[in-house]
Short mmCIF file of C-alpha atoms in Angstrom, two decimals:
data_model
loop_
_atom_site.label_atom_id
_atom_site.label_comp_id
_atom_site.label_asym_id
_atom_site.label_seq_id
_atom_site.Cartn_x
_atom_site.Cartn_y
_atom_site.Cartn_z
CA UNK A 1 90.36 119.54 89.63
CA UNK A 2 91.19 115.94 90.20
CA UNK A 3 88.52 114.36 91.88
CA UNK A 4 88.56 111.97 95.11
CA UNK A 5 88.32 108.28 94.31
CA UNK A 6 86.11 105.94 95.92
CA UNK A 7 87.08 102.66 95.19
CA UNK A 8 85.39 99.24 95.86
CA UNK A 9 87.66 96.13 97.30
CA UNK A 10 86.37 92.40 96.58
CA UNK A 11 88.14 89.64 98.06
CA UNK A 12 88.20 86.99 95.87
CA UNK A 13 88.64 82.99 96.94
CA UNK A 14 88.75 80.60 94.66
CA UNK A 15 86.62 82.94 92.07
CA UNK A 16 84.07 83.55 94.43
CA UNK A 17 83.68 87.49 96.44
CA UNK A 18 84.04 87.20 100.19
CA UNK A 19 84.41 88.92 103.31
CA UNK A 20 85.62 88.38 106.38
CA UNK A 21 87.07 90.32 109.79
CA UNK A 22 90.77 90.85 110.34
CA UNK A 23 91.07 88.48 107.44
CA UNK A 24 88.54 85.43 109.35
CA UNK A 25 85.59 84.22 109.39
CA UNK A 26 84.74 84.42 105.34
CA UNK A 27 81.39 84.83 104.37
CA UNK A 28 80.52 84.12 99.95
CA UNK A 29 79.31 86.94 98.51
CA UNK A 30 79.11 86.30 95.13
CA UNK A 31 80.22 86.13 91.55
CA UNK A 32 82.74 88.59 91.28
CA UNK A 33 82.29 89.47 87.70
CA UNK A 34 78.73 90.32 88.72
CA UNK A 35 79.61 92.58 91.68
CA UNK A 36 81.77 94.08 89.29
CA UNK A 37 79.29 94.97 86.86
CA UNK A 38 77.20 96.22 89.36
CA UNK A 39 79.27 98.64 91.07
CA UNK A 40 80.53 99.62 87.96
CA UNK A 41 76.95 101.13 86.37
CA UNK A 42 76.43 102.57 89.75
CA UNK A 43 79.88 104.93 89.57
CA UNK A 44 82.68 103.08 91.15
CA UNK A 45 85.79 104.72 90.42
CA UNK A 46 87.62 101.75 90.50
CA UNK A 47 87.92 98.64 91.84
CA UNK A 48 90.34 96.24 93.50
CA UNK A 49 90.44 92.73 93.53
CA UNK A 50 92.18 90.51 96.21
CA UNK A 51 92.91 86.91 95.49
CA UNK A 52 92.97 85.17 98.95
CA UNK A 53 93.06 81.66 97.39
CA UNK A 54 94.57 79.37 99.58
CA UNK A 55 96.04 76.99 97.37
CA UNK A 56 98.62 78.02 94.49
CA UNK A 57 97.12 75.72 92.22
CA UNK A 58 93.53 77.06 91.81
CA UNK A 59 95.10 80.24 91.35
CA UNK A 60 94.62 80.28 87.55
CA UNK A 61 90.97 80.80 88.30
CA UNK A 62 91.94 84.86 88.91
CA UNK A 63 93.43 84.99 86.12
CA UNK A 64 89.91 83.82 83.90
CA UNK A 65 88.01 86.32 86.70
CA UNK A 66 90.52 89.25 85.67
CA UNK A 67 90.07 88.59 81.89
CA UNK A 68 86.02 88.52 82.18
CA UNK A 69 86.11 91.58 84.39
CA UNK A 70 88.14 93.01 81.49
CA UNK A 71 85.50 92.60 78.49
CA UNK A 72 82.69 94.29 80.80
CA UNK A 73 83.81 96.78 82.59
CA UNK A 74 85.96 100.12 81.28
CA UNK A 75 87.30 101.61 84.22
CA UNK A 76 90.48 100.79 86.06
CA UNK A 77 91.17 98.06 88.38
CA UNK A 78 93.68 96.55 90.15
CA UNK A 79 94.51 92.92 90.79
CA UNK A 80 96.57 91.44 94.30
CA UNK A 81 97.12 88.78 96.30
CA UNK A 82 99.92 86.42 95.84
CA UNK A 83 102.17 87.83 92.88
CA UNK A 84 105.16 86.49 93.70
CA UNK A 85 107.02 86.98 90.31
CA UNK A 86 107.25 89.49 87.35
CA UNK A 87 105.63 86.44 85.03
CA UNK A 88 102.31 86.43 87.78
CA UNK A 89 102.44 90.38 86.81
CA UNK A 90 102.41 89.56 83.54
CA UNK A 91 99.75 87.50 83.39
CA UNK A 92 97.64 89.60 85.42
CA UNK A 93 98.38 92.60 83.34
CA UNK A 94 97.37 90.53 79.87
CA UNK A 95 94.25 89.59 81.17
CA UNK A 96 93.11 93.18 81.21
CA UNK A 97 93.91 94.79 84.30
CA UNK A 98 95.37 98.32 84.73
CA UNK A 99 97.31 97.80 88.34
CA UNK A 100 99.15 94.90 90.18
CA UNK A 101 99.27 95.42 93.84
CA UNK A 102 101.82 93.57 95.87
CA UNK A 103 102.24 93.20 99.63
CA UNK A 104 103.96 90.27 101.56
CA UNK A 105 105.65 89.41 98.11
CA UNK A 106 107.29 92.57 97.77
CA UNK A 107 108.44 93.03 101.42
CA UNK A 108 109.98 89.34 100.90
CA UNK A 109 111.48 90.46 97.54
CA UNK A 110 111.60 94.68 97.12
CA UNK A 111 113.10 94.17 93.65
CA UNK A 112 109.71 92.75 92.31
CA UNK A 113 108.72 96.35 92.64
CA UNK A 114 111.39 97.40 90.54
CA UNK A 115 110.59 94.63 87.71
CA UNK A 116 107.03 95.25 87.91
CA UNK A 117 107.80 99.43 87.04
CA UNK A 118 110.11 98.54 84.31
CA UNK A 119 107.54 96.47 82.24
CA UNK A 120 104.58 98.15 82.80
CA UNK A 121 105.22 101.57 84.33
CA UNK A 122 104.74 103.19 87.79
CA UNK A 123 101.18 103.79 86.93
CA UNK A 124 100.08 100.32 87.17
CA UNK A 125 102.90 98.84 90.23
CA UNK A 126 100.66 99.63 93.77
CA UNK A 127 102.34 99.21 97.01
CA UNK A 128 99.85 96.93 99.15
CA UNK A 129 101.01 97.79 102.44
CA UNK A 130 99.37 96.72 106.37
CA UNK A 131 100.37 98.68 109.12
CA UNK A 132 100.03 98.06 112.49
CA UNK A 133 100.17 100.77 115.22
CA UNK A 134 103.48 100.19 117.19
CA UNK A 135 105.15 103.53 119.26
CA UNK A 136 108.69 101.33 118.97
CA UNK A 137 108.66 101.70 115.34
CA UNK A 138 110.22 105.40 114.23
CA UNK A 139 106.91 106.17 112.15
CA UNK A 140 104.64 104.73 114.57
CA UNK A 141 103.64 101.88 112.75
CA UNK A 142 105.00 98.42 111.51
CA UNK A 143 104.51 96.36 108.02
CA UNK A 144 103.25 93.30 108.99
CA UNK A 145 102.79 91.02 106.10
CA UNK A 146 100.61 87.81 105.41
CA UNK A 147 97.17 89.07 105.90
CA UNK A 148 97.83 91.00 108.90
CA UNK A 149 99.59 87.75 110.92
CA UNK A 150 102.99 88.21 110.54
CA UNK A 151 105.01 91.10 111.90
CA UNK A 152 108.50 92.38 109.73
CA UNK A 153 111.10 94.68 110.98
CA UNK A 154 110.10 97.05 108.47
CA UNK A 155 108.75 100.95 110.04
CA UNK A 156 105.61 101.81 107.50
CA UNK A 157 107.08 104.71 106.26
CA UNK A 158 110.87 104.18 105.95
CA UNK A 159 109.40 101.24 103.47
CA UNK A 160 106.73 103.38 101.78
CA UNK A 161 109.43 105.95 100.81
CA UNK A 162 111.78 102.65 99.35
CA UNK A 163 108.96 101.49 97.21
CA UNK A 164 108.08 104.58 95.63
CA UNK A 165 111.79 104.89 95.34
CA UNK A 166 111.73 101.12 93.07
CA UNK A 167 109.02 101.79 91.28
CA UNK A 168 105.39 101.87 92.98
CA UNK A 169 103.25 104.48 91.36
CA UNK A 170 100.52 104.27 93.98
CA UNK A 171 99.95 102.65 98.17
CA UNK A 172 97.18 100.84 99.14
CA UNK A 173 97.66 101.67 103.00
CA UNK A 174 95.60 99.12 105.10
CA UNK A 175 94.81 99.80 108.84
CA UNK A 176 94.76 96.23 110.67
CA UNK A 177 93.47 98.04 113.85
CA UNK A 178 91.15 99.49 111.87
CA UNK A 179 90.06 97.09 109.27
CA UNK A 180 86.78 94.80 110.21
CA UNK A 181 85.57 97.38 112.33
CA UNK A 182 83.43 99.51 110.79
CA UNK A 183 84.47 102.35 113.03
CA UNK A 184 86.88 104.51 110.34
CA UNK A 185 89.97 105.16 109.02
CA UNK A 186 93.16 105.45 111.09
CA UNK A 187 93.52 108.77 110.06
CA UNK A 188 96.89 109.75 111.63
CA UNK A 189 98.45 106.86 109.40
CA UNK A 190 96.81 108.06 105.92
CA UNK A 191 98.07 111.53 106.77
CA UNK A 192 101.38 110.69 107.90
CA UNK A 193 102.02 108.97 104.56
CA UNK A 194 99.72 110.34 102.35
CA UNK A 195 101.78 113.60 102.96
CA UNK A 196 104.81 112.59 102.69
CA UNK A 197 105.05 110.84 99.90
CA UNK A 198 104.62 112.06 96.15
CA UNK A 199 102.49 109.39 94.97
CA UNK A 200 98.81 108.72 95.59
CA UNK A 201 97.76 106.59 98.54
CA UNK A 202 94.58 104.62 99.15
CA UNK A 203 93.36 104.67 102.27
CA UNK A 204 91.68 101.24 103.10
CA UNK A 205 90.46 99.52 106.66
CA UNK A 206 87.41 100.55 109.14
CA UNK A 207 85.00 102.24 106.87
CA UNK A 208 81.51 102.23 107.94
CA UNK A 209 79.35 105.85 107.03
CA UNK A 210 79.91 108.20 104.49
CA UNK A 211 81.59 110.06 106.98
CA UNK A 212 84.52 108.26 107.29
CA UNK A 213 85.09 108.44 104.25
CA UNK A 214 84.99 112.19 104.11
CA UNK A 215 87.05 112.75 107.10
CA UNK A 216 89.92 110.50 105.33
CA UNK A 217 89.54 112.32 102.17
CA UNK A 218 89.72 115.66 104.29
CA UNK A 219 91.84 115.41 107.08
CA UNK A 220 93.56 112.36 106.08
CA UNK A 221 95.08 113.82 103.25
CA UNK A 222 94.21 110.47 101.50
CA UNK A 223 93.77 110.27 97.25
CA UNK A 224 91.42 107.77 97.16
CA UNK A 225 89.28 105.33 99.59
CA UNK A 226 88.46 102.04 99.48
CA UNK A 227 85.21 100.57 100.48
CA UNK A 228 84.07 96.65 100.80
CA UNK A 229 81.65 95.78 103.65
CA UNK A 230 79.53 99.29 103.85
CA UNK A 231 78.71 98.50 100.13
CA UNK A 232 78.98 94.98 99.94
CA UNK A 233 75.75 94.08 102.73
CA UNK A 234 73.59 96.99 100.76
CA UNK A 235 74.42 99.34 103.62
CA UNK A 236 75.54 102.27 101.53
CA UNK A 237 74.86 102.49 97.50
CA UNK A 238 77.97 104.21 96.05
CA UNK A 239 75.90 107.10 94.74
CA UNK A 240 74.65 107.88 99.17
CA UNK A 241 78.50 107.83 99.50
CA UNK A 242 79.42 110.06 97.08
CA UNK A 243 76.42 112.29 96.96
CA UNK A 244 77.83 112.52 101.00
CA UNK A 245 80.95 113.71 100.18
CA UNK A 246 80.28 115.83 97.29
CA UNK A 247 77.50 117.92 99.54
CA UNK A 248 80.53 118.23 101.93
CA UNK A 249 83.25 119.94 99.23
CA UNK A 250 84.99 116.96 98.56
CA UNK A 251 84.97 116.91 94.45
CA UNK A 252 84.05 113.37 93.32
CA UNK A 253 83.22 111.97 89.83
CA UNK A 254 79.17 111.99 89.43
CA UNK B 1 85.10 99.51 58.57
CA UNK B 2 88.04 98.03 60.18
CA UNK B 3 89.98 100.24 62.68
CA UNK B 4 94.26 99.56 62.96
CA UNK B 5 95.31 99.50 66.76
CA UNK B 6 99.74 100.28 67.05
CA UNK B 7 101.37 97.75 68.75
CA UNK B 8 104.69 99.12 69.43
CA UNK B 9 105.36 98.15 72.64
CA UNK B 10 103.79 101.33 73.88
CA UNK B 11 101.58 99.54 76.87
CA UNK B 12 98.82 96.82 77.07
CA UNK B 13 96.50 97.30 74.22
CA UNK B 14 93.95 94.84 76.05
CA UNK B 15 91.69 97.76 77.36
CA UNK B 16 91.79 99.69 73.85
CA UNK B 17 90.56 95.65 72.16
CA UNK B 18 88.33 95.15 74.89
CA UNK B 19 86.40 98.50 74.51
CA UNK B 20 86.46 98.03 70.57
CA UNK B 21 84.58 94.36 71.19
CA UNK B 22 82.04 96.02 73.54
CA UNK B 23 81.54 98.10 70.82
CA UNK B 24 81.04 95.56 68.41
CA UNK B 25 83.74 96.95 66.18
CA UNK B 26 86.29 95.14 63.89
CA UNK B 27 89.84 96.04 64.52
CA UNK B 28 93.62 94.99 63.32
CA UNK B 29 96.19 95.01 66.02
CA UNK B 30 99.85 95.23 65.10
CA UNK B 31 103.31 96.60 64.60
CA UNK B 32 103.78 96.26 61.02
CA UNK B 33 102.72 98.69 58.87
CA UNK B 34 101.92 95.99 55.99
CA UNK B 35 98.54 94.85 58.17
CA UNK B 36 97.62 98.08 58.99
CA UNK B 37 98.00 100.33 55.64
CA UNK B 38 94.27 99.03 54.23
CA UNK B 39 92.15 100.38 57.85
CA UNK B 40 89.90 102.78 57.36
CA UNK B 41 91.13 104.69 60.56
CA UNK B 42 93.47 104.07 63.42
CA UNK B 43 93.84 104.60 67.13
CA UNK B 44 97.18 105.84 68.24
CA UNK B 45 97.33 104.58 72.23
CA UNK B 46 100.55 105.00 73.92
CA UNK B 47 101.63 104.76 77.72
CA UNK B 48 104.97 105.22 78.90
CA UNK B 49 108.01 107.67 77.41
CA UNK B 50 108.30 109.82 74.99
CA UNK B 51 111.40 109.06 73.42
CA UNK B 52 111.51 105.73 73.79
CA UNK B 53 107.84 105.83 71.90
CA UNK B 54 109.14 107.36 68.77
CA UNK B 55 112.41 104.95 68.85
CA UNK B 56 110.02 102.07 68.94
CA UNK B 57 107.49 103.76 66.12
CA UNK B 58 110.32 104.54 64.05
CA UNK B 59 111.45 101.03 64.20
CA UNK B 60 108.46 99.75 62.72
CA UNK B 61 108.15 102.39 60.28
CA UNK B 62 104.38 103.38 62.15
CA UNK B 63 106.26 107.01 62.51
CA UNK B 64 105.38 106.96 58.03
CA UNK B 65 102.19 105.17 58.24
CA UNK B 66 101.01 107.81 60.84
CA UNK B 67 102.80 110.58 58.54
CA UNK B 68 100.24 108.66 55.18
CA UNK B 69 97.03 108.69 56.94
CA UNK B 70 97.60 112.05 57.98
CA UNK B 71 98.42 113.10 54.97
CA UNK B 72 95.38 111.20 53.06
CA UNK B 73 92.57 112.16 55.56
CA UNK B 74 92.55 109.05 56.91
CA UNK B 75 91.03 109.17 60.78
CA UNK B 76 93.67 108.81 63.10
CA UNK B 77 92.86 108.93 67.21
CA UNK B 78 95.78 109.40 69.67
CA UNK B 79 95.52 108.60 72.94
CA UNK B 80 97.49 109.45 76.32
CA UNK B 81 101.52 109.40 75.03
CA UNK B 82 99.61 108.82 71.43
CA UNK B 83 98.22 112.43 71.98
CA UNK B 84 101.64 114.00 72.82
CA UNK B 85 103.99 112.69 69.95
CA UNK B 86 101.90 113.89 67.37
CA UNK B 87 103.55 117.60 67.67
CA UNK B 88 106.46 118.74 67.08
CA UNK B 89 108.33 118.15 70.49
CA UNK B 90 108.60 116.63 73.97
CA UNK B 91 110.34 117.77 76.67
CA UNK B 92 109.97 114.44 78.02
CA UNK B 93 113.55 112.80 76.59
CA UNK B 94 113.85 115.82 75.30
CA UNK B 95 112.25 114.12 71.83
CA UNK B 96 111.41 115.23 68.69
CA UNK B 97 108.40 113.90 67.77
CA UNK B 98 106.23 113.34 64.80
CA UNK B 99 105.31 116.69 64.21
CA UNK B 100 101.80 115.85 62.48
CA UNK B 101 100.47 118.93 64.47
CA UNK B 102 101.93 121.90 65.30
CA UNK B 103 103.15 122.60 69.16
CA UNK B 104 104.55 120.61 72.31
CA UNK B 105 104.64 118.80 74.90
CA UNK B 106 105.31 120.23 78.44
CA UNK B 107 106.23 118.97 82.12
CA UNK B 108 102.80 119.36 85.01
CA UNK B 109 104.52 121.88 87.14
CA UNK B 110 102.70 119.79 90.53
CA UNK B 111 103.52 121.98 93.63
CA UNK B 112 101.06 122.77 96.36
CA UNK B 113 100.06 119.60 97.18
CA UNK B 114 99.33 118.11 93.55
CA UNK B 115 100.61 115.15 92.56
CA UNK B 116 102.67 114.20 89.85
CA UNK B 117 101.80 111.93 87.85
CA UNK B 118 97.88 113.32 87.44
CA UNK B 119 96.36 109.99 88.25
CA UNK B 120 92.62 109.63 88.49
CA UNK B 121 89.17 111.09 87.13
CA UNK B 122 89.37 114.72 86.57
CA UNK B 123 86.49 116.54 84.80
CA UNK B 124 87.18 117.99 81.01
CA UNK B 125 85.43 120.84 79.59
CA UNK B 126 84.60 120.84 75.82
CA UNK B 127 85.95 123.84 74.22
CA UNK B 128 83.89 123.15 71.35
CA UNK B 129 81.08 121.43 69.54
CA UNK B 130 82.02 118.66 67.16
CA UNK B 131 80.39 115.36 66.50
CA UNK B 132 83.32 113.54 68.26
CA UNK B 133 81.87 114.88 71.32
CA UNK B 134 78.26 114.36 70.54
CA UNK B 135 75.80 112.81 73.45
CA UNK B 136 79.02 113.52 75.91
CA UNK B 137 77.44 115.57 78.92
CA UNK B 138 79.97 119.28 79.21
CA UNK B 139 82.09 118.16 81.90
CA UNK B 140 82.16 114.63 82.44
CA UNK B 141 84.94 112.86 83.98
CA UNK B 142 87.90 111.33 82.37
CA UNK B 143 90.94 108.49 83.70
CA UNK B 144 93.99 110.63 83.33
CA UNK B 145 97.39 109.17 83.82
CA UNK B 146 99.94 111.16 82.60
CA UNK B 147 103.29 113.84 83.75
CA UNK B 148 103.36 115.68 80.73
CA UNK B 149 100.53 117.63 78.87
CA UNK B 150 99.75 119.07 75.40
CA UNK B 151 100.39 122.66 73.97
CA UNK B 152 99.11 122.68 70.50
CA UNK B 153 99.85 125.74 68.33
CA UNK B 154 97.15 128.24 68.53
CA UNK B 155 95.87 127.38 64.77
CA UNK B 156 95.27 123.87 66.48
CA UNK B 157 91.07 123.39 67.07
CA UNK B 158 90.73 122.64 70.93
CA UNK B 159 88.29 120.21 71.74
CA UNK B 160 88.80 119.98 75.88
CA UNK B 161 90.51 121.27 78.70
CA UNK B 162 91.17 120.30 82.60
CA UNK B 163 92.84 121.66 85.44
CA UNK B 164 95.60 120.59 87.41
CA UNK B 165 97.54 123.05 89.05
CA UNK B 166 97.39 124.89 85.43
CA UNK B 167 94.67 124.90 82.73
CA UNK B 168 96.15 122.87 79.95
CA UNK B 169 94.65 121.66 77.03
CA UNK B 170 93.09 117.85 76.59
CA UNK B 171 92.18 117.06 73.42
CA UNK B 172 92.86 118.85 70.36
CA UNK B 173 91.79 118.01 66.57
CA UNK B 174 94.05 118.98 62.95
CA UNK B 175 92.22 117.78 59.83
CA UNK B 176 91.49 113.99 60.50
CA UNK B 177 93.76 114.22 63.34
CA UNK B 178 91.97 113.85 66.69
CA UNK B 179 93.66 113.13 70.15
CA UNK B 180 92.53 112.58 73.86
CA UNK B 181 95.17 112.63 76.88
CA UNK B 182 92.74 110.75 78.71
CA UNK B 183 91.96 106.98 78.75
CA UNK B 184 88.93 106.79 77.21
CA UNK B 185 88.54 103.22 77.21
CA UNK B 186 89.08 103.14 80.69
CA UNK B 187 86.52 106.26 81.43
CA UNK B 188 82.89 104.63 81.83
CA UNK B 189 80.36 104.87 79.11
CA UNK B 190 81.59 108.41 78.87
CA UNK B 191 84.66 107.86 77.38
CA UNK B 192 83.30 104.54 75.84
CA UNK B 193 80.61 107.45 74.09
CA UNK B 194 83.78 109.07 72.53
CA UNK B 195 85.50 106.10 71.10
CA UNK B 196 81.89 105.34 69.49
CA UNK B 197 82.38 108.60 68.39
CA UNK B 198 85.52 107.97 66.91
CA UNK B 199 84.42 104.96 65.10
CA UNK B 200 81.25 106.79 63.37
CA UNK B 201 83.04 110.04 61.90
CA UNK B 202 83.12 110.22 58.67
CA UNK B 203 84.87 113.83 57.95
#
């Protein structure tokens, strides 16, 4: 049966892995074509990589990142943070990765989604969407775009449904209550969406123990979760996480 | 021993290259027939539909190329939609397809909570032993991406199968023919094993 992904999230500034809370406070990490490496001969599933370069001119530096990532490591991986047009997709896509995700730039622009399918295919356009609990919105929870600062009008799952509708083959569904804090996944979000849409979603935001990631997985209804901190300080090794879930009945890849 | 890559605007070929320089392999990479007629073998990769995948093969006369090394013995190695237009027919497009192996190509039925496309690692039994297989643990995992999946006649060799919903079969072998619905390039050292493989058979 397909198995449960457990996928590993660098943030990436200026070619260099870092980490910070609710988006602050960065701390460098590392060379992200080493971390990369790494996690991949210990059994990542996949990996994601967000570029959270300021300045729009050193962002040709993810580009040279995404093509040496390509030449030494064979398993998916998906590239976001700032594609803005279907020639950033492109060039992305060229340099070797499998997946573009795209957040602010497609709430600004939905037909980027649509752009992004035709070229490359569903399988590699991923909805990178942050939701924020909010009981006025009709799902619950609002888009908010811009790492979390900005809010949009947009409910979570009225806009989830109209980007699998343009295109996206896959959501990347980040908690900003949750994310930073180490304390789990908002599980009533995954679900909600997870559920009710056709395509597989990523749970991402608060993971801290093994634990959370099995109760996403499980009762969260999610595909796949993403991990950054809990592997990142040498908390967790991937194969405690997925030796974790695997003794629990959740079928992973070994 | 050079290996031909088909460009035919089925996908990005940079994981297939990538894998073959990890390897340390020579390869050609193109759409025309001309450069690719002297390999030794080819891979047949192939993302996207299946209709529009033989329009653009026919186009570039790679449907007769295909149809040669087939026909000569020459090692051929489809992958994903490469896998599924080597038989007869597609439901997808409702195509007819090369036909280099008889069978077809069906819809996943999805339903009870599986998702459609299959997207992610599933694990693949071998059905059999064969050197294309050889220092693959039974049962590793594989990067599927794919809607549609592969029923080869029953005179068709089997090499693997996964589960979905159904049982359906993932890799099948005719002659010099060999084919993998999976991403193998993008499957770990596993599926990096079976392009190795690929590269080293000599039938």
């Amino acid at each position: 049966m397909l198995q449960k992904r457990v996928i590993v999230c660098l943030d990436v500034k200026e070619g260099r892995t870092t980490k910070g809370v609710k988006f602050q406070n960065n701390i460098d990490l590392g060379d992200p074509v080493e971390m990369a490496e790494a996690y991949y001969h210990q059994g990542v599933d996949e990996l994601v990589f967000y570029d959270i370069t300021a300045s729009a001119e050193k962002r040709g530096i993810m580009i040279d990142v995404v093509r040496r990532v390509a030449q030494r490591i064979f398993i998916p991986f998906c590239v976001g943070g700032g594609l803005a047009t279907a020639e950033d997709i492109k060039a992305v896509i060229l340099a070797g990765a499998e997946k573009v995700s795209l957040n602010s730039q497609a709430v600004k622009n939905p037909d980027l989604i649509r752009q992004g399918a035709k070229m490359y295919g569903s399988q590699s356009i991923v909805l990178g969407m942050d939701a924020l609990a909010d009981p006025t919105m009709p799902s619950g929870y609002r888009v908010v775009i811009n790492g979390g600062r900005t809010p949009t009008e947009l409910d979570a799952l009225a806009w989830a449904r109209q980007a699998h509708k343009l295109g996206a083959g896959e959501i990347v569904l980040n908690s900003i209550d949750a994310d930073g804090t180490k304390a789990g996944y908002e599980l009533p979000l995954t679900k909600l969406i997870s559920e009710a849409l056709p395509i597989p979603v990523v749970a991402s935001g608060g993971a801290g123990t093994p634990e959370h990631l099995r109760a996403v997985l499980q009762e969260g209804s999610a595909d796949a979760a993403l991990v950054a901190s809990m592997v990142h300080y040498g908390t967790y090794t991937l194969k405690q996480i997925k030796d974790y879930l695997a003794g629990r009945g959740v079928s992973v890849r070994r | 021993m050079t290996v031909g890559i088909l460009d035919y605007d089925a996908g990005n070929l940079t994981s297939v290259e990538n894998a073959l320089r990890h390897l340390g392999h020579h390869w050609v990479l193109s759409g025309n027939p001309e450069d690719l007629k002297n390999t030794d073998s080819l891979i047949f990769p192939g993302d996207g539909h299946a209709a529009t995948s033989m329009d653009n093969l026919k186009a570039r006369g790679l449907d007769r190329l295909l149809a040669d090394f087939a026909a000569q013995g020459r090692p051929i190695l489809g992958i994903c939609v490469g896998s599924q237009i080597v038989l007869d027919s597609s439901e997808e497009g409702e195509a007819t397809c090369l036909g280099l192996v008889p069978g077809l190509c069906r819809r996943l039925p999805g339903g009870q909570g599986l998702k459609v496309p299959h997207m992610g690692w599933n694990s693949v039994h071998f059905e059999t032993e064969h050197p294309l297989m050889a220092g693959v643990p039974q049962d590793s995992s594989f990067y599927f991406v794919h809607s549609y999946y592969t029923e080869p006649a029953a005179s068709v060799t089997v090499l693997g199968t996964t589960d979905h919903g159904i049982r359906f079969v993932v890799g099948f072998l005719k002659d010099t023919l060999a084919t993998w619905q999976f991403h193998p390039e993008k499957s770990g050292p596993a599926g990096l094993k079976l392009v190795e493989n690929f590269l080293r058979w000599r039938p």
